XYZ file of C-alpha atoms in Angstrom:
474
model
C -4.309 -20.342 0.225
C -3.976 -24.203 -0.410
C -3.143 -26.748 2.602
C 0.231 -27.776 1.350
C 1.398 -23.828 1.390
C -0.079 -22.812 4.445
C 1.937 -26.152 6.264
C 4.841 -24.857 4.344
C 4.798 -21.706 5.914
C 3.362 -22.719 8.993
C 6.628 -23.649 11.083
C 8.940 -20.227 10.464
C 6.116 -18.434 11.219
C 5.327 -20.037 14.319
C 9.286 -19.463 15.071
C 8.957 -15.794 14.003
C 5.937 -15.729 16.589
C 7.715 -17.275 19.657
C 10.982 -15.296 19.292
C 9.339 -11.913 18.647
C 7.451 -12.283 21.976
C 10.744 -12.040 23.989
C 12.477 -9.450 21.013
C 9.469 -7.530 21.049
C 10.039 -6.095 24.561
C 13.756 -6.618 25.005
C 14.830 -3.143 23.530
C 12.201 -1.555 26.403
C 14.155 -3.668 29.162
C 17.291 -2.649 28.122
C 16.599 0.950 28.000
C 14.763 0.972 31.346
C 17.088 -1.245 33.100
C 20.352 1.434 32.166
C 17.899 4.348 33.287
C 17.059 2.733 36.651
C 20.644 1.921 37.375
C 21.412 5.810 36.620
C 22.903 5.565 33.155
C 22.774 8.957 30.973
C 20.627 9.013 27.918
C 23.853 9.102 25.892
C 24.910 5.937 27.230
C 21.511 4.342 26.792
C 21.466 5.774 22.711
C 25.033 3.790 22.121
C 24.010 0.412 23.932
C 20.664 0.858 21.599
C 22.577 1.384 18.747
C 24.663 -1.905 19.047
C 21.822 -3.751 18.105
C 20.835 -1.783 14.780
C 24.501 -1.972 13.632
C 24.536 -5.558 14.097
C 21.460 -5.716 12.290
C 22.660 -3.605 9.478
C 25.921 -5.755 9.608
C 23.978 -9.099 9.681
C 21.659 -7.763 6.598
C 24.839 -7.541 4.246
C 26.435 -10.658 5.221
C 24.211 -13.477 6.627
C 23.082 -14.850 3.308
C 26.653 -16.108 2.748
C 26.749 -18.167 5.661
C 22.946 -19.412 5.260
C 23.929 -20.245 1.563
C 26.967 -22.415 3.172
C 25.303 -24.324 6.006
C 21.239 -24.509 5.055
C 18.064 -22.759 6.844
C 17.629 -25.379 9.062
C 21.430 -25.059 10.820
C 21.504 -21.737 10.279
C 18.437 -20.884 12.332
C 19.405 -23.437 15.330
C 22.743 -21.341 15.536
C 21.676 -18.176 14.836
C 18.708 -18.435 17.565
C 20.816 -20.193 20.150
C 23.082 -16.949 19.915
C 20.475 -14.759 20.894
C 19.645 -16.778 24.050
C 23.152 -16.505 24.873
C 23.435 -12.888 24.258
C 20.786 -12.298 26.305
C 21.231 -14.150 29.317
C 24.736 -12.802 29.761
C 23.040 -9.666 29.772
C 21.137 -11.217 33.384
C 24.950 -12.213 33.937
C 26.853 -8.820 33.302
C 25.378 -5.447 34.296
C 28.156 -3.240 32.747
C 26.889 -0.945 29.589
C 29.916 -1.522 27.422
C 29.474 -5.443 27.621
C 26.343 -5.306 26.881
C 26.630 -2.654 23.972
C 29.262 -5.593 23.027
C 26.221 -8.539 23.150
C 23.445 -6.231 21.649
C 26.064 -5.785 18.686
C 26.028 -9.507 18.604
C 22.557 -9.960 19.276
C 21.583 -7.605 16.562
C 23.569 -9.778 13.950
C 22.082 -13.293 14.951
C 18.484 -11.536 15.137
C 18.624 -10.506 11.590
C 20.149 -14.255 10.938
C 16.861 -15.663 12.106
C 14.912 -12.985 10.531
C 16.794 -14.027 7.110
C 15.829 -17.806 7.440
C 12.385 -17.176 8.233
C 12.157 -14.358 5.108
C 13.757 -16.674 2.728
C 12.071 -19.586 3.597
C 8.445 -17.465 2.789
C 9.959 -16.175 -0.516
C 10.554 -19.616 -1.690
C 7.366 -21.306 -0.376
C 5.383 -19.920 -3.043
C 5.412 -17.885 -6.458
C 4.582 -14.133 -6.798
C 1.320 -14.630 -7.374
C 1.023 -15.446 -3.692
C 3.247 -13.530 -2.108
C 0.924 -10.700 -0.760
C -0.832 -13.570 1.503
C 2.442 -14.882 2.900
C 3.288 -11.150 3.494
C 0.061 -10.624 5.087
C 0.897 -13.670 7.568
C 4.203 -12.433 8.307
C 3.089 -9.295 9.176
C 0.530 -10.498 11.645
C 2.709 -12.960 13.413
C 5.291 -10.116 13.700
C 2.875 -7.669 15.026
C 1.200 -9.819 17.416
C 4.378 -10.848 18.875
C 5.428 -7.602 19.365
C 2.195 -6.551 21.258
C 2.004 -9.467 23.283
C 5.509 -8.833 24.263
C 5.146 -5.331 25.533
C 2.548 -6.500 27.863
C 4.317 -9.479 29.453
C 6.886 -6.736 30.242
C 5.460 -6.045 33.710
C 4.886 -9.477 34.583
C 8.382 -10.844 33.657
C 9.630 -7.881 35.526
C 7.735 -8.509 38.705
C 9.566 -12.106 38.958
C 12.808 -10.804 39.444
C 15.622 -8.626 37.897
C 17.234 -12.043 35.545
C 13.541 -13.408 35.073
C 12.594 -11.210 32.162
C 16.088 -12.161 29.980
C 15.552 -16.148 30.714
C 11.958 -15.769 29.854
C 13.293 -14.165 26.368
C 16.132 -16.536 26.067
C 14.007 -19.355 27.088
C 11.626 -18.126 23.727
C 14.344 -17.989 21.773
C 15.476 -21.427 22.187
C 12.018 -22.610 21.611
C 11.636 -20.788 18.582
C 14.106 -23.714 17.307
C 11.440 -26.494 17.899
C 8.843 -25.647 14.617
C 12.177 -25.201 12.280
C 13.689 -28.706 13.543
C 10.692 -30.751 12.767
C 9.933 -29.806 9.107
C 11.375 -32.012 6.996
C 15.180 -31.414 5.505
C 14.433 -29.074 2.495
C 16.481 -26.013 2.024
C 15.076 -23.301 -0.277
C 17.823 -22.215 -2.617
C 18.118 -18.302 -2.658
C 21.152 -16.346 -3.649
C 23.318 -13.839 -2.508
C 21.561 -10.253 -2.723
C 23.222 -7.458 -4.344
C 21.331 -4.413 -3.320
C 21.629 -1.398 -5.484
C 24.055 1.049 -4.723
C 23.136 4.275 -2.320
C 24.190 6.723 -4.874
C 22.389 4.355 -7.630
C 19.125 4.609 -5.473
C 19.593 8.523 -4.857
C 19.507 9.130 -8.718
C 16.573 6.213 -8.866
C 14.590 7.534 -5.684
C 15.631 10.397 -3.942
C 12.539 10.496 -2.011
C 12.693 6.874 -1.276
C 16.060 6.858 -0.045
C 14.986 10.178 2.259
C 11.535 8.345 3.732
C 13.230 4.744 4.313
C 16.317 6.548 6.469
C 13.747 9.173 8.372
C 11.561 6.133 9.178
C 15.026 4.509 10.430
C 15.583 7.310 12.533
C 11.896 7.847 13.978
C 11.325 3.632 14.458
C 14.398 3.256 16.247
C 14.022 5.841 18.658
C 10.569 4.928 19.462
C 11.814 1.155 20.319
C 14.596 2.571 22.041
C 14.170 6.514 23.759
C 10.457 6.057 24.039
C 10.773 3.485 26.855
C 13.077 5.916 28.821
C 10.785 8.857 28.214
C 7.627 7.218 29.816
C 9.821 5.805 32.894
C 10.850 9.128 33.375
C 7.368 10.690 33.710
C 6.652 8.450 36.247
C 4.841 5.298 34.395
C 5.788 2.225 36.004
C 7.519 -0.714 34.083
C 4.110 -2.663 33.459
C 2.754 0.541 32.478
C 5.538 1.467 30.092
C 4.860 -2.086 28.726
C 1.318 -1.705 27.977
C 2.198 1.955 26.463
C 4.571 0.242 24.099
C 1.760 -2.475 23.361
C -0.190 0.592 22.308
C 2.483 1.969 20.103
C 2.793 -1.442 17.988
C -1.056 -1.894 18.089
C -1.190 1.272 16.090
C 1.306 0.597 13.481
C -0.401 -2.865 13.213
C -3.663 -0.675 12.727
C -2.912 2.285 10.770
C -0.321 0.932 8.617
C -2.302 -0.746 5.965
C -5.164 1.967 5.917
C -2.744 4.702 5.054
C -1.354 2.712 2.699
C -4.578 1.479 0.837
C -4.929 5.640 0.872
C -1.613 6.589 -0.964
C -3.136 3.999 -3.558
C -5.451 6.494 -4.360
C -3.295 9.447 -4.092
C -0.274 11.505 -5.251
C 2.180 9.154 -2.711
C 4.323 11.986 -2.270
C 1.422 14.048 -1.148
C 0.512 11.071 1.482
C 4.530 11.143 2.877
C 4.081 14.728 3.261
C 1.144 14.424 5.439
C 2.881 11.798 7.372
C 5.630 13.965 8.294
C 2.903 16.653 9.214
C 1.080 14.315 11.110
C 3.927 13.063 12.813
C 5.386 16.888 13.278
C 1.451 17.452 15.208
C 1.783 14.468 17.541
C 5.124 15.848 18.922
C 3.622 18.933 18.988
C 0.560 17.205 21.068
C 3.029 15.497 23.129
C 5.057 18.532 24.297
C 1.678 20.924 25.070
C -1.110 18.717 25.946
C -1.757 17.925 29.342
C -1.253 13.600 29.764
C -3.307 11.690 31.367
C -3.468 8.280 30.561
C -5.994 8.301 27.895
C -4.827 10.966 26.264
C -1.036 9.572 26.531
C -2.454 6.132 25.112
C -4.156 7.928 21.790
C -1.265 9.922 20.987
C 0.931 7.275 20.953
C -1.433 5.115 19.132
C -1.400 7.424 16.480
C 2.376 8.097 16.722
C 2.599 4.311 16.120
C 0.735 4.295 13.022
C 2.641 7.190 11.643
C 5.859 6.468 12.414
C 5.646 2.827 10.799
C 4.070 3.934 7.696
C 6.553 6.135 6.655
C 8.884 3.208 5.369
C 6.424 0.930 3.084
C 4.840 4.006 1.611
C 8.251 5.239 0.454
C 9.410 1.927 -0.944
C 5.885 1.901 -2.348
C 6.729 5.460 -4.083
C 10.357 3.912 -4.823
C 8.342 1.220 -7.047
C 6.761 3.605 -8.811
C 9.448 4.777 -10.270
C 11.881 1.995 -10.754
C 12.194 -0.705 -13.666
C 10.538 -4.343 -13.010
C 14.125 -5.644 -13.089
C 15.317 -3.702 -10.463
C 12.475 -3.935 -7.671
C 14.360 -6.524 -5.853
C 17.810 -4.947 -6.136
C 16.186 -1.356 -5.047
C 14.050 -2.814 -2.100
C 17.078 -4.471 -0.537
C 19.086 -1.226 -0.846
C 16.508 0.820 0.811
C 16.400 -1.427 3.469
C 20.203 -1.000 4.042
C 19.307 2.860 3.845
C 16.610 1.981 6.664
C 18.873 -0.014 8.840
C 21.904 2.819 8.564
C 19.242 5.485 9.621
C 18.203 2.963 13.017
C 21.612 2.759 14.140
C 22.768 6.360 13.833
C 19.367 7.072 15.663
C 19.882 6.347 19.596
C 23.728 8.397 19.475
C 21.722 11.151 17.402
C 18.712 11.990 19.579
C 19.851 10.754 22.923
C 22.103 13.613 23.334
C 18.954 16.460 22.671
C 17.260 14.357 25.796
C 20.298 14.818 27.728
C 20.594 18.441 27.112
C 16.822 19.563 26.578
C 15.200 17.106 29.146
C 13.146 14.298 28.834
C 11.038 16.158 26.109
C 14.239 16.225 23.534
C 12.974 13.674 22.298
C 9.671 15.100 20.541
C 11.593 18.152 19.889
C 13.885 15.602 17.792
C 10.798 13.580 16.303
C 8.920 17.096 15.439
C 12.134 18.610 14.076
C 12.672 15.306 11.629
C 9.152 15.166 10.660
C 9.501 19.192 9.604
C 12.414 18.408 7.660
C 11.028 15.717 5.841
C 7.998 17.625 4.735
C 10.268 20.367 3.579
C 12.185 17.362 1.628
C 9.223 15.889 -0.187
C 7.474 18.998 -0.741
C 10.979 20.276 -2.663
C 11.141 16.804 -4.697
C 7.247 16.733 -5.635
C 8.107 20.628 -7.108
C 11.197 19.008 -8.902
C 9.733 15.922 -10.094
C 5.852 14.886 -9.264
C 5.381 11.260 -8.472
C 3.846 9.159 -11.061
C 1.236 7.100 -11.033
C 0.563 4.193 -8.471
C 1.585 0.963 -10.316
C 0.625 -1.767 -7.639
C -1.527 -2.097 -4.486
C 0.563 -0.779 -1.401
C 1.795 -3.708 0.925
C 2.286 -3.274 4.060
C 5.802 -4.444 5.246
C 8.784 -4.292 7.874
C 10.967 -6.856 6.564
C 14.590 -7.449 8.268
C 16.465 -9.161 5.417
C 17.209 -9.013 1.627
C 14.879 -11.967 1.565
C 11.919 -9.797 3.515
C 12.665 -6.931 0.802
C 11.776 -9.283 -1.809
C 8.958 -11.049 -0.860
C 7.580 -7.540 -1.020
C 7.896 -7.882 -4.529
C 4.801 -9.445 -5.813
C 3.552 -10.413 -9.164
C 1.347 -7.086 -9.104
C 3.778 -4.743 -8.805
C 6.215 -6.373 -11.292
C 3.522 -6.004 -13.947
C 2.815 -2.744 -12.648
C 6.290 -1.692 -13.586
C 6.566 -3.085 -16.855
C 3.617 -0.710 -17.739
C 5.130 2.157 -16.561
C 8.424 1.396 -18.746
C 5.814 1.497 -21.573
C 5.204 4.979 -20.664
C 8.586 6.143 -19.738
C 12.386 5.911 -20.785
C 13.747 4.680 -17.581
C 16.899 3.553 -19.584
C 19.076 5.733 -17.746
C 18.288 5.136 -14.287
C 19.587 1.755 -13.512
C 21.849 1.235 -16.886
C 22.172 -2.320 -15.753
C 18.751 -3.149 -15.850
C 17.285 -4.050 -18.985
C 14.011 -2.025 -19.343
C 11.231 -2.003 -22.215
C 10.998 -0.176 -24.993
C 8.421 3.095 -24.325
C 6.067 3.635 -26.269
C 3.103 6.392 -27.423
C -0.348 4.931 -26.517
C -0.689 1.500 -24.748
C 1.972 -1.555 -25.297
C 1.539 -3.901 -27.879
C -1.660 -6.373 -27.430
C 0.746 -9.955 -27.517
C 2.888 -8.424 -24.530
C 1.771 -8.979 -21.259
C 0.671 -5.952 -19.034
C -1.680 -4.393 -16.913
C -3.072 -0.526 -16.521
C -1.828 1.397 -13.598
C -3.368 0.785 -10.256
C -5.930 3.303 -8.733
C -8.150 1.362 -6.783
C -11.302 -0.961 -7.738
C -13.286 1.667 -8.441
C -11.458 3.488 -11.538
C -10.521 0.009 -13.049
C -13.104 -0.384 -15.074
C -13.484 2.946 -17.069
C -9.865 3.045 -17.632
C -10.286 -0.990 -19.146
C -13.610 0.604 -21.434
C -11.010 3.153 -22.227
C -8.299 1.002 -23.519
C -10.864 -0.971 -25.759
C -11.782 1.760 -27.727
C -7.878 3.692 -27.778
C -6.534 2.768 -31.221
C -2.477 2.331 -30.316
C -0.191 4.880 -32.272
C 2.660 4.697 -34.141
C 5.967 4.746 -32.614
C 7.305 8.641 -32.936
C 10.675 9.977 -32.514
C 9.643 12.027 -29.915
C 7.915 9.076 -27.900
C 10.897 9.358 -25.385
C 10.882 11.833 -22.720
């Protein structure tokens, strides 16, 4: 990566890291404080859901504001609003006031992510997006781990101290963005594919994205409640949540690379089964500190890998011209899943007990296994078209950031092998042919991993292009 490109990306990544430290433990802090005040899991679920409602609303509408006022001013406005809502929570302890503040805070937070992700998106072309996305992921997860570890330290300073620290971090995150040149990258208003079009294009991708939203939101908002109720201190809860985020950081990429070399539908089935087994372990095994940490580490790896593998599967199926809109649509589906998750799962904890969280996780895993297996029996997965890219985008710009050059070229190659014109009628697709595409048209072979690329390339060299035929379309 060039020094100029790194300098261009450094300011938004530093702002993301500073803000992410505070945002990383805010959801945990709110859950623990509400539980300590005697609020029921249902109330905690609704307050937690407000944040994700704000995220969903911001993902749909914040880009319009960004287009009007520019990146730097938008970042300052959104970050200041995050700081204000957090500090107000330290002043007013009332669940429904917190509901309103979390809704506004979620709306402002996704605005911050929109600025950062759109800045990274326009910092380089598709050739370097993979490296920019890797830096983004490292900053995001490292901040999440550090934030959870700081939970116990700040909580020991007093009741208002954690909220003050988070507010200060949100304010400080403005400094890196304020010191960069007054240049506003140009972005376009997002027009994601509609839910019905997404279901037609990739039912597995839609269900995987929705299920991931359900699971990840429950991990961030209801898992701290479970951990506190089994006797862990605030500091220990923060440490266990850090283990979850660490598992997500370290296991997501190996699982994704594995999906590059196998049927992604099989990988999704195994992720669902894996999460079910981990949930059973949480319910049945004796949980000492090390066993609990190991299970939570694995749970983080499985739950957080579900969304990017589902998106990668959907990209294997989508025409090149629909990749960005498809990714943005799946992001909204994921946000909807996150929004409904706490109100849906918290009643199980109120009815069954604290273990209801893992009964819900197990039930969700079994449902996903059944759905993915059914979809595979109806329509087997296409061949992977590009390497897996781990991602947790928060905005429409972040969804576009995941569409790399390799993914676009792989999708063009897929269009030559299958008639995709009926999937997204308003997107132009390449004409399918029998055999490889014409030599004068840019293309790459399907992605099967480095060890399989050379034999496939040699096979293409000796294969004669077949003429077009009437039965070339499927």
